[in-house]
Amino acid sequence: MEGDMEHPYQFIDRVIIPHDEIQQRVRTLGRQIADDYRDSERLLLLGLLRGAVVFITDLMMHVNRPMTMDFMSVSSYSGSETSGFVRIDSDHKTNIRGWDVILIDDIVDSGYTLKTVSKLLLDRQPRSLKLCALLDKPDRHQVDVKIDYLGFSIPDYFVVGYGLDIDEKGRNLPYIASVDLDKYRKLGG
Ligand code: IMP
Ligand code: MG
């Protein structure tokens, strides 16, 4: 049982979403995407590095359709706090004009990341653009953002695992776990 197992990081508080629940939900999302895009000839899953990597690789194997994958890298975070300012560190390679794009992130917090990146992508004239996130913290939203494909809504915890990190740590956990931020700071980050 994941609940009883020893975590490889001392700052973990507890498991919020176990691995099998994530897998089930991701499979449902993938099948839904395959169905919604059955008439699409140019489907692109565009993931935000590095948090969305684990999610997108699992998700796409359930999208039983011709598709391609690309990535962008953006940053706005340091530790557990957003700066509100989103910087593009590396851009996608695909020319998305005329493509059906699904922009994928690991988690929505303030909403600035998906809002800012989707505005930028719309200027590049995709045929359609939808948003997908594994997790959402609705209590934290500072801007209006509509997530078309969502895995789970969670309370206002800082979480790691399944690709999500705190200062690059925790991405390898196969489940989503909350971070004890006091302990994290005491341990020296
Ligand atoms: P937003 O721009 O405030 O919506 O923040 C979204 C980005 O912040 C995501 O791409 C994550 O990288 C990061 N983030 C927000 N909350 C968490 C969390 O609880 N754990 C790990 N990363 C988070
Ligand atoms: Mg991220």
PDB file of C-alpha atoms and ligand atoms in Angstrom:
ATOM      1  CA  MET A   1       0.000   0.000   0.000  1.00  0.00           C
ATOM      2  CA  GLU A   2       1.303   3.416  -0.965  1.00  0.00           C
ATOM      3  CA  GLY A   3      -0.204   4.922   2.202  1.00  0.00           C
ATOM      4  CA  ASP A   4       2.072   2.776   4.369  1.00  0.00           C
ATOM      5  CA  MET A   5       5.153   2.897   2.243  1.00  0.00           C
ATOM      6  CA  GLU A   6       8.261   4.799   3.027  1.00  0.00           C
ATOM      7  CA  HIS A   7       8.644   7.918   0.891  1.00  0.00           C
ATOM      8  CA  PRO A   8      12.049   8.665  -0.621  1.00  0.00           C
ATOM      9  CA  TYR A   9      11.736  12.333   0.458  1.00  0.00           C
ATOM     10  CA  GLN A  10      11.437  13.394   4.087  1.00  0.00           C
ATOM     11  CA  PHE A  11       9.296  16.416   3.253  1.00  0.00           C
ATOM     12  CA  ILE A  12       6.311  14.334   2.048  1.00  0.00           C
ATOM     13  CA  ASP A  13       3.200  14.776   4.159  1.00  0.00           C
ATOM     14  CA  ARG A  14       0.834  12.186   2.649  1.00  0.00           C
ATOM     15  CA  VAL A  15      -0.404  10.582  -0.558  1.00  0.00           C
ATOM     16  CA  ILE A  16      -3.272  12.580  -2.082  1.00  0.00           C
ATOM     17  CA  ILE A  17      -3.887  10.514  -5.231  1.00  0.00           C
ATOM     18  CA  PRO A  18      -2.553   6.959  -5.530  1.00  0.00           C
ATOM     19  CA  HIS A  19      -0.977   5.657  -8.711  1.00  0.00           C
ATOM     20  CA  ASP A  20      -3.859   3.427  -9.824  1.00  0.00           C
ATOM     21  CA  GLU A  21      -6.369   6.278  -9.521  1.00  0.00           C
ATOM     22  CA  ILE A  22      -4.165   8.482 -11.694  1.00  0.00           C
ATOM     23  CA  GLN A  23      -3.833   5.712 -14.278  1.00  0.00           C
ATOM     24  CA  GLN A  24      -7.590   5.190 -14.424  1.00  0.00           C
ATOM     25  CA  ARG A  25      -8.343   8.868 -14.830  1.00  0.00           C
ATOM     26  CA  VAL A  26      -5.613   9.382 -17.443  1.00  0.00           C
ATOM     27  CA  ARG A  27      -6.978   6.473 -19.459  1.00  0.00           C
ATOM     28  CA  THR A  28     -10.469   8.034 -19.427  1.00  0.00           C
ATOM     29  CA  LEU A  29      -9.080  11.421 -20.503  1.00  0.00           C
ATOM     30  CA  GLY A  30      -7.078   9.851 -23.336  1.00  0.00           C
ATOM     31  CA  ARG A  31     -10.099   8.000 -24.658  1.00  0.00           C
ATOM     32  CA  GLN A  32     -12.201  11.147 -24.442  1.00  0.00           C
ATOM     33  CA  ILE A  33      -9.587  13.066 -26.444  1.00  0.00           C
ATOM     34  CA  ALA A  34      -9.424  10.295 -29.064  1.00  0.00           C
ATOM     35  CA  ASP A  35     -13.186  10.463 -29.412  1.00  0.00           C
ATOM     36  CA  ASP A  36     -13.413  14.280 -29.529  1.00  0.00           C
ATOM     37  CA  TYR A  37     -10.677  14.505 -32.195  1.00  0.00           C
ATOM     38  CA  ARG A  38     -11.766  11.548 -34.333  1.00  0.00           C
ATOM     39  CA  ASP A  39     -12.158  13.890 -37.336  1.00  0.00           C
ATOM     40  CA  SER A  40      -8.902  15.760 -36.795  1.00  0.00           C
ATOM     41  CA  GLU A  41      -6.073  15.247 -39.244  1.00  0.00           C
ATOM     42  CA  ARG A  42      -3.525  17.319 -37.370  1.00  0.00           C
ATOM     43  CA  LEU A  43      -3.677  16.748 -33.636  1.00  0.00           C
ATOM     44  CA  LEU A  44      -0.813  18.054 -31.512  1.00  0.00           C
ATOM     45  CA  LEU A  45      -0.371  17.397 -27.807  1.00  0.00           C
ATOM     46  CA  LEU A  46       1.789  20.274 -26.610  1.00  0.00           C
ATOM     47  CA  GLY A  47       3.239  19.724 -23.155  1.00  0.00           C
ATOM     48  CA  LEU A  48       4.862  22.187 -20.784  1.00  0.00           C
ATOM     49  CA  LEU A  49       8.254  21.046 -19.588  1.00  0.00           C
ATOM     50  CA  ARG A  50       9.130  19.595 -17.291  1.00  0.00           C
ATOM     51  CA  GLY A  51       6.097  19.004 -15.076  1.00  0.00           C
ATOM     52  CA  ALA A  52       3.785  17.642 -17.789  1.00  0.00           C
ATOM     53  CA  VAL A  53       6.223  15.026 -19.138  1.00  0.00           C
ATOM     54  CA  VAL A  54       5.007  12.039 -17.128  1.00  0.00           C
ATOM     55  CA  PHE A  55       1.353  12.967 -17.672  1.00  0.00           C
ATOM     56  CA  ILE A  56       1.655  13.513 -21.435  1.00  0.00           C
ATOM     57  CA  THR A  57       3.573  10.279 -22.037  1.00  0.00           C
ATOM     58  CA  ASP A  58       0.926   8.244 -20.185  1.00  0.00           C
ATOM     59  CA  LEU A  59      -1.952  10.201 -21.717  1.00  0.00           C
ATOM     60  CA  MET A  60      -0.907   9.884 -25.340  1.00  0.00           C
ATOM     61  CA  MET A  61      -0.807   6.100 -25.200  1.00  0.00           C
ATOM     62  CA  HIS A  62      -4.570   6.196 -24.621  1.00  0.00           C
ATOM     63  CA  VAL A  63      -5.159   8.561 -27.548  1.00  0.00           C
ATOM     64  CA  ASN A  64      -5.793   5.942 -30.192  1.00  0.00           C
ATOM     65  CA  ARG A  65      -5.507   8.431 -33.081  1.00  0.00           C
ATOM     66  CA  PRO A  66      -2.794   9.774 -35.371  1.00  0.00           C
ATOM     67  CA  MET A  67      -1.121  12.561 -33.378  1.00  0.00           C
ATOM     68  CA  THR A  68       2.171  14.272 -32.706  1.00  0.00           C
ATOM     69  CA  MET A  69       3.779  15.619 -29.557  1.00  0.00           C
ATOM     70  CA  ASP A  70       5.810  18.736 -28.892  1.00  0.00           C
ATOM     71  CA  PHE A  71       7.031  20.676 -25.868  1.00  0.00           C
ATOM     72  CA  MET A  72       7.600  24.197 -24.603  1.00  0.00           C
ATOM     73  CA  SER A  73       9.413  25.237 -21.497  1.00  0.00           C
ATOM     74  CA  VAL A  74       8.141  28.146 -19.404  1.00  0.00           C
ATOM     75  CA  SER A  75       8.892  29.334 -15.909  1.00  0.00           C
ATOM     76  CA  SER A  76       7.195  31.446 -13.308  1.00  0.00           C
ATOM     77  CA  TYR A  77       8.002  29.598 -10.133  1.00  0.00           C
ATOM     78  CA  SER A  78      10.708  29.546  -7.561  1.00  0.00           C
ATOM     79  CA  GLY A  79      10.181  26.970  -4.774  1.00  0.00           C
ATOM     80  CA  SER A  80       6.464  26.994  -3.952  1.00  0.00           C
ATOM     81  CA  GLU A  81       5.600  30.585  -4.961  1.00  0.00           C
ATOM     82  CA  THR A  82       4.491  31.924  -8.334  1.00  0.00           C
ATOM     83  CA  SER A  83       5.989  35.163  -9.568  1.00  0.00           C
ATOM     84  CA  GLY A  84       2.953  35.876 -11.751  1.00  0.00           C
ATOM     85  CA  PHE A  85       5.308  36.585 -14.639  1.00  0.00           C
ATOM     86  CA  VAL A  86       5.579  33.786 -17.192  1.00  0.00           C
ATOM     87  CA  ARG A  87       8.778  33.493 -19.207  1.00  0.00           C
ATOM     88  CA  ILE A  88       9.194  31.332 -22.324  1.00  0.00           C
ATOM     89  CA  ASP A  89      12.493  29.476 -21.909  1.00  0.00           C
ATOM     90  CA  SER A  90      12.186  27.325 -25.009  1.00  0.00           C
ATOM     91  CA  ASP A  91       9.541  27.292 -27.696  1.00  0.00           C
ATOM     92  CA  HIS A  92       7.818  24.437 -29.568  1.00  0.00           C
ATOM     93  CA  LYS A  93       9.203  23.316 -32.938  1.00  0.00           C
ATOM     94  CA  THR A  94       5.940  22.559 -34.790  1.00  0.00           C
ATOM     95  CA  ASN A  95       4.358  25.269 -36.926  1.00  0.00           C
ATOM     96  CA  ILE A  96       0.914  25.051 -35.291  1.00  0.00           C
ATOM     97  CA  ARG A  97      -0.977  27.094 -37.864  1.00  0.00           C
ATOM     98  CA  GLY A  98      -4.038  25.008 -38.835  1.00  0.00           C
ATOM     99  CA  TRP A  99      -3.392  22.378 -36.153  1.00  0.00           C
ATOM    100  CA  ASP A 100      -5.706  21.147 -33.406  1.00  0.00           C
ATOM    101  CA  VAL A 101      -3.610  21.870 -30.356  1.00  0.00           C
ATOM    102  CA  ILE A 102      -4.128  20.601 -26.834  1.00  0.00           C
ATOM    103  CA  LEU A 103      -1.930  22.511 -24.405  1.00  0.00           C
ATOM    104  CA  ILE A 104      -1.019  20.322 -21.457  1.00  0.00           C
ATOM    105  CA  ASP A 105       0.294  21.264 -18.046  1.00  0.00           C
ATOM    106  CA  ASP A 106       0.725  19.341 -14.824  1.00  0.00           C
ATOM    107  CA  ILE A 107      -1.246  21.667 -12.524  1.00  0.00           C
ATOM    108  CA  VAL A 108      -3.201  24.917 -12.583  1.00  0.00           C
ATOM    109  CA  ASP A 109      -2.596  27.196  -9.626  1.00  0.00           C
ATOM    110  CA  SER A 110      -3.076  30.942 -10.259  1.00  0.00           C
ATOM    111  CA  GLY A 111      -3.918  30.167 -13.894  1.00  0.00           C
ATOM    112  CA  TYR A 112      -1.284  32.625 -15.230  1.00  0.00           C
ATOM    113  CA  THR A 113       0.767  29.950 -16.999  1.00  0.00           C
ATOM    114  CA  LEU A 114      -2.021  28.428 -19.101  1.00  0.00           C
ATOM    115  CA  LYS A 115      -3.629  31.823 -19.696  1.00  0.00           C
ATOM    116  CA  THR A 116      -0.412  33.458 -20.894  1.00  0.00           C
ATOM    117  CA  VAL A 117       0.749  30.526 -23.032  1.00  0.00           C
ATOM    118  CA  SER A 118      -2.680  30.034 -24.618  1.00  0.00           C
ATOM    119  CA  LYS A 119      -2.825  33.722 -25.611  1.00  0.00           C
ATOM    120  CA  LEU A 120       0.548  33.367 -27.263  1.00  0.00           C
ATOM    121  CA  LEU A 121      -0.499  30.179 -29.084  1.00  0.00           C
ATOM    122  CA  LEU A 122      -3.736  31.712 -30.363  1.00  0.00           C
ATOM    123  CA  ASP A 123      -1.668  34.416 -32.107  1.00  0.00           C
ATOM    124  CA  ARG A 124      -0.063  31.552 -34.067  1.00  0.00           C
ATOM    125  CA  GLN A 125      -3.460  30.611 -35.517  1.00  0.00           C
ATOM    126  CA  PRO A 126      -4.050  26.972 -34.637  1.00  0.00           C
ATOM    127  CA  ARG A 127      -7.282  25.490 -36.013  1.00  0.00           C
ATOM    128  CA  SER A 128      -8.369  24.940 -32.407  1.00  0.00           C
ATOM    129  CA  LEU A 129      -6.863  25.180 -28.941  1.00  0.00           C
ATOM    130  CA  LYS A 130      -7.956  23.347 -25.811  1.00  0.00           C
ATOM    131  CA  LEU A 131      -6.426  23.172 -22.353  1.00  0.00           C
ATOM    132  CA  CYS A 132      -5.630  20.050 -20.387  1.00  0.00           C
ATOM    133  CA  ALA A 133      -4.195  19.653 -16.882  1.00  0.00           C
ATOM    134  CA  LEU A 134      -3.745  16.710 -14.571  1.00  0.00           C
ATOM    135  CA  LEU A 135      -4.529  18.790 -11.477  1.00  0.00           C
ATOM    136  CA  ASP A 136      -6.327  22.001 -10.617  1.00  0.00           C
ATOM    137  CA  LYS A 137      -6.395  24.060  -7.429  1.00  0.00           C
ATOM    138  CA  PRO A 138      -9.592  26.088  -8.044  1.00  0.00           C
ATOM    139  CA  ASP A 139      -9.273  28.030  -4.737  1.00  0.00           C
ATOM    140  CA  ARG A 140      -6.011  29.531  -5.999  1.00  0.00           C
ATOM    141  CA  HIS A 141      -7.123  30.900  -9.363  1.00  0.00           C
ATOM    142  CA  GLN A 142      -6.298  34.557  -9.942  1.00  0.00           C
ATOM    143  CA  VAL A 143      -7.385  34.637 -13.568  1.00  0.00           C
ATOM    144  CA  ASP A 144     -10.248  33.024 -15.423  1.00  0.00           C
ATOM    145  CA  VAL A 145      -9.105  29.881 -17.172  1.00  0.00           C
ATOM    146  CA  LYS A 146     -11.264  27.134 -18.672  1.00  0.00           C
ATOM    147  CA  ILE A 147      -9.697  23.679 -18.506  1.00  0.00           C
ATOM    148  CA  ASP A 148     -11.262  21.436 -21.142  1.00  0.00           C
ATOM    149  CA  TYR A 149      -9.675  18.189 -19.944  1.00  0.00           C
ATOM    150  CA  LEU A 150      -8.992  17.946 -16.227  1.00  0.00           C
ATOM    151  CA  GLY A 151      -7.716  14.998 -14.204  1.00  0.00           C
ATOM    152  CA  PHE A 152      -8.524  16.026 -10.632  1.00  0.00           C
ATOM    153  CA  SER A 153      -9.418  19.102  -8.580  1.00  0.00           C
ATOM    154  CA  ILE A 154      -7.475  19.260  -5.332  1.00  0.00           C
ATOM    155  CA  PRO A 155      -7.491  21.554  -2.262  1.00  0.00           C
ATOM    156  CA  ASP A 156      -4.824  24.190  -1.779  1.00  0.00           C
ATOM    157  CA  TYR A 157      -1.853  21.915  -1.058  1.00  0.00           C
ATOM    158  CA  PHE A 158       1.579  22.111  -2.596  1.00  0.00           C
ATOM    159  CA  VAL A 159       1.987  18.711  -4.238  1.00  0.00           C
ATOM    160  CA  VAL A 160       4.735  16.666  -5.898  1.00  0.00           C
ATOM    161  CA  GLY A 161       4.950  13.395  -7.821  1.00  0.00           C
ATOM    162  CA  TYR A 162       3.966  12.022 -11.235  1.00  0.00           C
ATOM    163  CA  GLY A 163       6.150  14.704 -12.804  1.00  0.00           C
ATOM    164  CA  LEU A 164       5.417  17.548 -10.383  1.00  0.00           C
ATOM    165  CA  ASP A 165       8.285  18.960  -8.354  1.00  0.00           C
ATOM    166  CA  ILE A 166       9.399  21.266  -5.626  1.00  0.00           C
ATOM    167  CA  ASP A 167      12.752  22.762  -6.673  1.00  0.00           C
ATOM    168  CA  GLU A 168      13.185  19.788  -9.092  1.00  0.00           C
ATOM    169  CA  LYS A 169      12.635  17.216  -6.358  1.00  0.00           C
ATOM    170  CA  GLY A 170       9.767  14.729  -6.181  1.00  0.00           C
ATOM    171  CA  ARG A 171       9.065  14.208  -9.895  1.00  0.00           C
ATOM    172  CA  ASN A 172       9.796  10.479  -9.741  1.00  0.00           C
ATOM    173  CA  LEU A 173       7.068   9.553  -7.260  1.00  0.00           C
ATOM    174  CA  PRO A 174       4.419   7.415  -8.996  1.00  0.00           C
ATOM    175  CA  TYR A 175       1.634   9.079  -6.933  1.00  0.00           C
ATOM    176  CA  ILE A 176       0.616  12.648  -6.039  1.00  0.00           C
ATOM    177  CA  ALA A 177       1.645  13.613  -2.509  1.00  0.00           C
ATOM    178  CA  SER A 178       1.362  16.790  -0.448  1.00  0.00           C
ATOM    179  CA  VAL A 179       4.487  18.544   0.789  1.00  0.00           C
ATOM    180  CA  ASP A 180       4.946  19.546   4.411  1.00  0.00           C
ATOM    181  CA  LEU A 181       6.279  23.024   3.623  1.00  0.00           C
ATOM    182  CA  ASP A 182       7.453  23.743   7.194  1.00  0.00           C
ATOM    183  CA  LYS A 183       9.464  20.539   7.188  1.00  0.00           C
ATOM    184  CA  TYR A 184      10.741  21.282   3.682  1.00  0.00           C
ATOM    185  CA  ARG A 185      12.069  24.673   4.831  1.00  0.00           C
ATOM    186  CA  LYS A 186      13.529  23.215   8.043  1.00  0.00           C
ATOM    187  CA  LEU A 187      15.316  20.562   6.015  1.00  0.00           C
ATOM    188  CA  GLY A 188      16.908  23.366   4.054  1.00  0.00           C
ATOM    189  CA  GLY A 189      14.867  22.915   0.846  1.00  0.00           C
TER     190      GLY A 189
HETATM  191  P1  IMP B   1       0.131  28.950 -12.321  1.00  0.00           P
HETATM  192  O1  IMP B   1       0.778  29.705 -13.413  1.00  0.00           O
HETATM  193  O2  IMP B   1       0.107  29.753 -11.046  1.00  0.00           O
HETATM  194  O3  IMP B   1      -1.225  28.398 -12.664  1.00  0.00           O
HETATM  195  O4  IMP B   1       1.073  27.756 -11.954  1.00  0.00           O
HETATM  196  C1  IMP B   1       1.200  26.640 -12.760  1.00  0.00           C
HETATM  197  C2  IMP B   1       2.601  26.097 -12.666  1.00  0.00           C
HETATM  198  O5  IMP B   1       3.101  26.201 -11.341  1.00  0.00           O
HETATM  199  C3  IMP B   1       2.627  24.633 -13.002  1.00  0.00           C
HETATM  200  O6  IMP B   1       3.175  24.480 -14.302  1.00  0.00           O
HETATM  201  C4  IMP B   1       3.560  24.041 -11.985  1.00  0.00           C
HETATM  202  O7  IMP B   1       4.857  23.936 -12.526  1.00  0.00           O
HETATM  203  C5  IMP B   1       3.655  25.013 -10.867  1.00  0.00           C
HETATM  204  N1  IMP B   1       2.887  24.587  -9.682  1.00  0.00           N
HETATM  205  C6  IMP B   1       1.802  25.173  -9.162  1.00  0.00           C
HETATM  206  N2  IMP B   1       1.354  24.532  -8.083  1.00  0.00           N
HETATM  207  C7  IMP B   1       2.197  23.483  -7.918  1.00  0.00           C
HETATM  208  C8  IMP B   1       2.253  22.402  -6.955  1.00  0.00           C
HETATM  209  O8  IMP B   1       1.439  22.249  -6.027  1.00  0.00           O
HETATM  210  N3  IMP B   1       3.276  21.529  -7.123  1.00  0.00           N
HETATM  211  C9  IMP B   1       4.205  21.626  -8.128  1.00  0.00           C
HETATM  212  N4  IMP B   1       4.169  22.601  -9.048  1.00  0.00           N
HETATM  213  C10 IMP B   1       3.181  23.524  -8.926  1.00  0.00           C
HETATM  214 MG    MG B   2       5.302  23.524 -14.458  1.00  0.00          MG
END
